[in-house]
mmCIF file of C-alpha atoms in Angstrom:
data_model
loop_
_atom_site.group_PDB
_atom_site.id
_atom_site.type_symbol
_atom_site.label_atom_id
_atom_site.label_comp_id
_atom_site.label_asym_id
_atom_site.label_seq_id
_atom_site.Cartn_x
_atom_site.Cartn_y
_atom_site.Cartn_z
ATOM 1 C CA MET A 1 23.628 24.271 7.400
ATOM 2 C CA PRO A 2 20.359 23.626 5.361
ATOM 3 C CA THR A 3 19.599 26.015 2.526
ATOM 4 C CA THR A 4 16.639 27.567 1.243
ATOM 5 C CA LEU A 5 14.850 27.710 -2.295
ATOM 6 C CA PRO A 6 15.311 30.616 -4.358
ATOM 7 C CA VAL A 7 11.709 30.640 -5.257
ATOM 8 C CA PRO A 8 9.242 28.489 -2.542
ATOM 9 C CA ILE A 9 7.693 24.524 -4.236
ATOM 10 C CA GLU A 10 5.532 22.385 -3.032
ATOM 11 C CA PHE A 11 5.511 18.401 -3.417
ATOM 12 C CA SER A 12 4.045 15.612 -2.326
ATOM 13 C CA LEU A 13 6.294 12.488 -1.401
ATOM 14 C CA PRO A 14 5.580 9.124 -3.118
ATOM 15 C CA ASP A 15 4.233 6.278 -0.161
ATOM 16 C CA GLY A 16 7.694 4.432 1.829
ATOM 17 C CA TRP A 17 9.350 8.095 1.289
ATOM 18 C CA ARG A 18 9.722 10.082 4.336
ATOM 19 C CA SER A 19 11.640 13.922 4.900
ATOM 20 C CA ALA A 20 14.872 13.812 7.056
ATOM 21 C CA PRO A 21 16.771 16.970 8.822
ATOM 22 C CA PRO A 22 19.850 17.535 5.538
ATOM 23 C CA ASP A 23 21.958 18.030 8.308
ATOM 24 C CA GLU A 24 21.043 15.556 10.542
ATOM 25 C CA VAL A 25 21.231 12.416 7.780
ATOM 26 C CA GLY A 26 24.671 14.234 6.106
ATOM 27 C CA ALA A 27 23.425 16.118 3.338
ATOM 28 C CA PRO A 28 24.780 19.720 4.052
ATOM 29 C CA GLY A 29 24.087 22.377 1.636
ATOM 30 C CA VAL A 30 20.074 21.142 0.132
ATOM 31 C CA ALA A 31 16.868 22.524 1.296
ATOM 32 C CA PHE A 32 15.326 18.967 1.970
ATOM 33 C CA ILE A 33 15.396 15.247 1.389
ATOM 34 C CA ALA A 34 13.966 12.543 2.120
ATOM 35 C CA LEU A 35 15.020 9.114 2.188
ATOM 36 C CA HIS A 36 12.948 5.541 0.922
ATOM 37 C CA GLU A 37 12.328 3.312 3.673
ATOM 38 C CA HIS A 38 14.228 0.165 2.203
ATOM 39 C CA PRO A 39 18.004 0.458 2.034
ATOM 40 C CA ASP A 40 19.941 -1.226 0.145
ATOM 41 C CA ASP A 41 22.972 -3.509 1.897
ATOM 42 C CA GLY A 42 23.534 0.294 3.831
ATOM 43 C CA PHE A 43 22.411 2.922 1.097
ATOM 44 C CA THR A 44 19.512 3.959 1.723
ATOM 45 C CA ALA A 45 17.515 5.660 -1.676
ATOM 46 C CA ASN A 46 16.968 9.724 -1.432
ATOM 47 C CA ILE A 47 15.792 12.300 -3.078
ATOM 48 C CA THR A 48 17.334 16.006 -2.705
ATOM 49 C CA VAL A 49 16.625 19.166 -3.082
ATOM 50 C CA ASP A 50 18.200 22.440 -3.685
ATOM 51 C CA GLY A 51 18.472 25.475 -5.888
ATOM 52 C CA ASP A 52 20.091 28.660 -6.462
ATOM 53 C CA PHE A 53 19.296 32.214 -8.700
ATOM 54 C CA ARG A 54 21.421 31.990 -11.363
ATOM 55 C CA PRO A 55 22.267 35.158 -12.662
ATOM 56 C CA ASP A 56 24.887 34.429 -15.116
ATOM 57 C CA GLY A 57 24.132 33.122 -19.218
ATOM 58 C CA ALA A 58 24.976 29.347 -17.857
ATOM 59 C CA THR A 59 22.798 26.888 -19.914
ATOM 60 C CA LEU A 60 20.947 24.550 -18.006
ATOM 61 C CA ALA A 61 23.734 21.985 -19.270
ATOM 62 C CA ASP A 62 26.396 23.974 -18.503
ATOM 63 C CA MET A 63 24.474 23.526 -14.963
ATOM 64 C CA ALA A 64 23.921 19.918 -15.143
ATOM 65 C CA GLU A 65 28.039 19.718 -15.935
ATOM 66 C CA GLU A 66 28.659 21.626 -13.209
ATOM 67 C CA SER A 67 26.808 18.860 -11.563
ATOM 68 C CA VAL A 68 29.203 16.433 -13.298
ATOM 69 C CA GLU A 69 32.609 18.182 -12.024
ATOM 70 C CA ARG A 70 32.150 18.569 -7.791
ATOM 71 C CA LEU A 71 31.046 15.093 -8.533
ATOM 72 C CA ARG A 72 34.335 13.888 -9.720
ATOM 73 C CA ARG A 73 35.424 16.680 -7.650
ATOM 74 C CA ALA A 74 33.975 15.365 -3.930
ATOM 75 C CA ALA A 75 34.950 11.215 -3.212
ATOM 76 C CA ALA A 76 32.857 9.599 -6.780
ATOM 77 C CA GLU A 77 35.389 7.433 -8.378
ATOM 78 C CA SER A 78 34.189 7.855 -11.842
ATOM 79 C CA VAL A 79 31.542 9.428 -13.446
ATOM 80 C CA THR A 80 29.558 9.249 -16.451
ATOM 81 C CA VAL A 81 26.639 11.403 -18.316
ATOM 82 C CA THR A 82 24.587 8.531 -19.636
ATOM 83 C CA SER A 83 21.530 10.640 -20.962
ATOM 84 C CA ARG A 84 20.908 14.617 -21.146
ATOM 85 C CA ARG A 85 17.560 16.198 -22.786
ATOM 86 C CA GLU A 86 15.850 18.850 -22.481
ATOM 87 C CA LEU A 87 12.615 19.223 -21.310
ATOM 88 C CA GLY A 88 9.693 21.693 -20.587
ATOM 89 C CA SER A 89 9.106 24.783 -23.028
ATOM 90 C CA GLU A 90 10.877 28.510 -23.574
ATOM 91 C CA ALA A 91 8.708 29.567 -21.205
ATOM 92 C CA SER A 92 9.013 26.946 -18.679
ATOM 93 C CA PRO A 93 12.724 25.446 -19.742
ATOM 94 C CA GLY A 94 14.043 22.060 -17.973
ATOM 95 C CA LEU A 95 16.589 20.077 -18.471
ATOM 96 C CA ALA A 96 17.136 16.059 -16.847
ATOM 97 C CA GLN A 97 20.447 13.856 -16.686
ATOM 98 C CA ARG A 98 21.514 10.925 -15.646
ATOM 99 C CA LEU A 99 25.036 9.935 -14.526
ATOM 100 C CA THR A 100 26.047 6.784 -12.573
ATOM 101 C CA LEU A 101 28.912 6.912 -10.316
ATOM 102 C CA SER A 102 31.093 5.014 -8.410
ATOM 103 C CA ALA A 103 31.918 6.149 -4.697
ATOM 104 C CA VAL A 104 33.302 5.259 -1.784
ATOM 105 C CA GLY A 105 31.115 6.044 1.895
ATOM 106 C CA GLY A 106 31.898 4.664 4.948
ATOM 107 C CA GLY A 107 34.024 2.747 3.391
ATOM 108 C CA VAL A 108 32.167 0.850 1.637
ATOM 109 C CA ARG A 109 32.524 1.242 -2.785
ATOM 110 C CA ARG A 110 29.006 1.637 -3.899
ATOM 111 C CA ASP A 111 28.006 1.675 -7.677
ATOM 112 C CA LEU A 112 25.305 4.737 -7.479
ATOM 113 C CA VAL A 113 22.676 6.124 -10.133
ATOM 114 C CA GLN A 114 21.915 9.694 -10.000
ATOM 115 C CA SER A 115 18.817 10.887 -12.077
ATOM 116 C CA HIS A 116 19.214 15.115 -12.238
ATOM 117 C CA VAL A 117 15.623 17.202 -12.855
ATOM 118 C CA TYR A 118 16.873 20.979 -13.524
ATOM 119 C CA LEU A 119 13.853 23.402 -13.669
ATOM 120 C CA ALA A 120 14.247 27.442 -14.895
ATOM 121 C CA VAL A 121 11.279 29.210 -12.974
ATOM 122 C CA LEU A 122 12.149 32.489 -15.117
ATOM 123 C CA ASP A 123 10.999 36.316 -13.791
ATOM 124 C CA GLN A 124 8.656 37.162 -16.068
ATOM 125 C CA GLU A 125 9.194 41.404 -15.504
ATOM 126 C CA ASP A 126 13.264 40.494 -16.164
ATOM 127 C CA PRO A 127 14.312 36.783 -18.398
ATOM 128 C CA HIS A 128 17.602 37.446 -17.684
ATOM 129 C CA ARG A 129 16.692 36.537 -14.345
ATOM 130 C CA ARG A 130 16.216 33.477 -13.094
ATOM 131 C CA ALA A 131 15.986 30.657 -9.685
ATOM 132 C CA VAL A 132 16.835 27.411 -10.454
ATOM 133 C CA ILE A 133 15.698 23.940 -9.264
ATOM 134 C CA ARG A 134 17.749 21.093 -8.937
ATOM 135 C CA LEU A 135 15.890 17.348 -8.401
ATOM 136 C CA ILE A 136 18.085 14.477 -7.347
ATOM 137 C CA LEU A 137 17.459 11.089 -6.906
ATOM 138 C CA THR A 138 20.272 9.275 -5.619
ATOM 139 C CA SER A 139 20.035 5.192 -6.003
ATOM 140 C CA THR A 140 22.210 1.803 -5.879
ATOM 141 C CA THR A 141 22.593 0.043 -9.033
ATOM 142 C CA ALA A 142 19.905 -2.701 -7.918
ATOM 143 C CA GLN A 143 17.322 -0.128 -6.256
ATOM 144 C CA GLU A 144 17.134 1.839 -9.919
ATOM 145 C CA ASP A 145 14.485 0.149 -10.533
ATOM 146 C CA GLY A 146 12.269 -0.078 -8.128
ATOM 147 C CA VAL A 147 12.707 4.052 -7.177
ATOM 148 C CA LEU A 148 12.564 5.340 -10.320
ATOM 149 C CA GLY A 149 8.982 5.234 -11.153
ATOM 150 C CA ASP A 150 8.335 6.973 -7.096
ATOM 151 C CA PHE A 151 10.477 10.096 -8.335
ATOM 152 C CA GLN A 152 8.542 10.619 -11.828
ATOM 153 C CA GLU A 153 5.101 10.216 -9.506
ATOM 154 C CA PHE A 154 7.732 12.960 -7.370
ATOM 155 C CA LEU A 155 8.328 14.616 -9.965
ATOM 156 C CA ARG A 156 4.487 15.280 -11.338
ATOM 157 C CA THR A 157 3.846 16.837 -7.546
ATOM 158 C CA VAL A 158 6.882 19.711 -7.903
ATOM 159 C CA SER A 159 5.100 23.313 -8.543
ATOM 160 C CA LEU A 160 5.972 26.801 -7.296
ATOM 161 C CA ASP A 161 4.586 27.545 -4.259
ATOM 162 C CA THR A 162 1.905 30.892 -5.328
ATOM 163 C CA GLY A 163 0.418 30.523 -1.704
ATOM 164 C CA THR A 164 -3.292 31.128 -3.138
ATOM 165 C CA GLU A 165 -5.212 27.303 -2.469
ATOM 166 C CA ALA A 166 -7.228 26.405 -5.413
#
């Protein structure tokens, strides 16, 4: 069953991407998934969005490392963090990381790349209460150059949905 996000967001998908029901495409636990229109040798690049409230003291770097460990425990044969950097400001913190991994899916071993972006949304009245939104691009190594710009375009459109029109 797809999850809901801890805070509402809005965004636009770039051309060449379409949303899909998470449960129907094997992505349980995410609130949103978009698929690229051109698979690479049977693998479809995808963008997923999930999130949760994090009342604990974990930093965004801690959360990024938790994601790495989840991948290592899952089907990934190897996972390597190739970059990690902080984004945003103290009032609107974020973190980006890039991973390379080898995984077997459907009986086929694939070399994949993931770009993770973590966005923290702090409660104005209680800064220790925060929601974290995680946006992930997964592609084959061969697809990365062709879809990374799309992911960056997608990220530029992500904002909190305040329920008011501009």
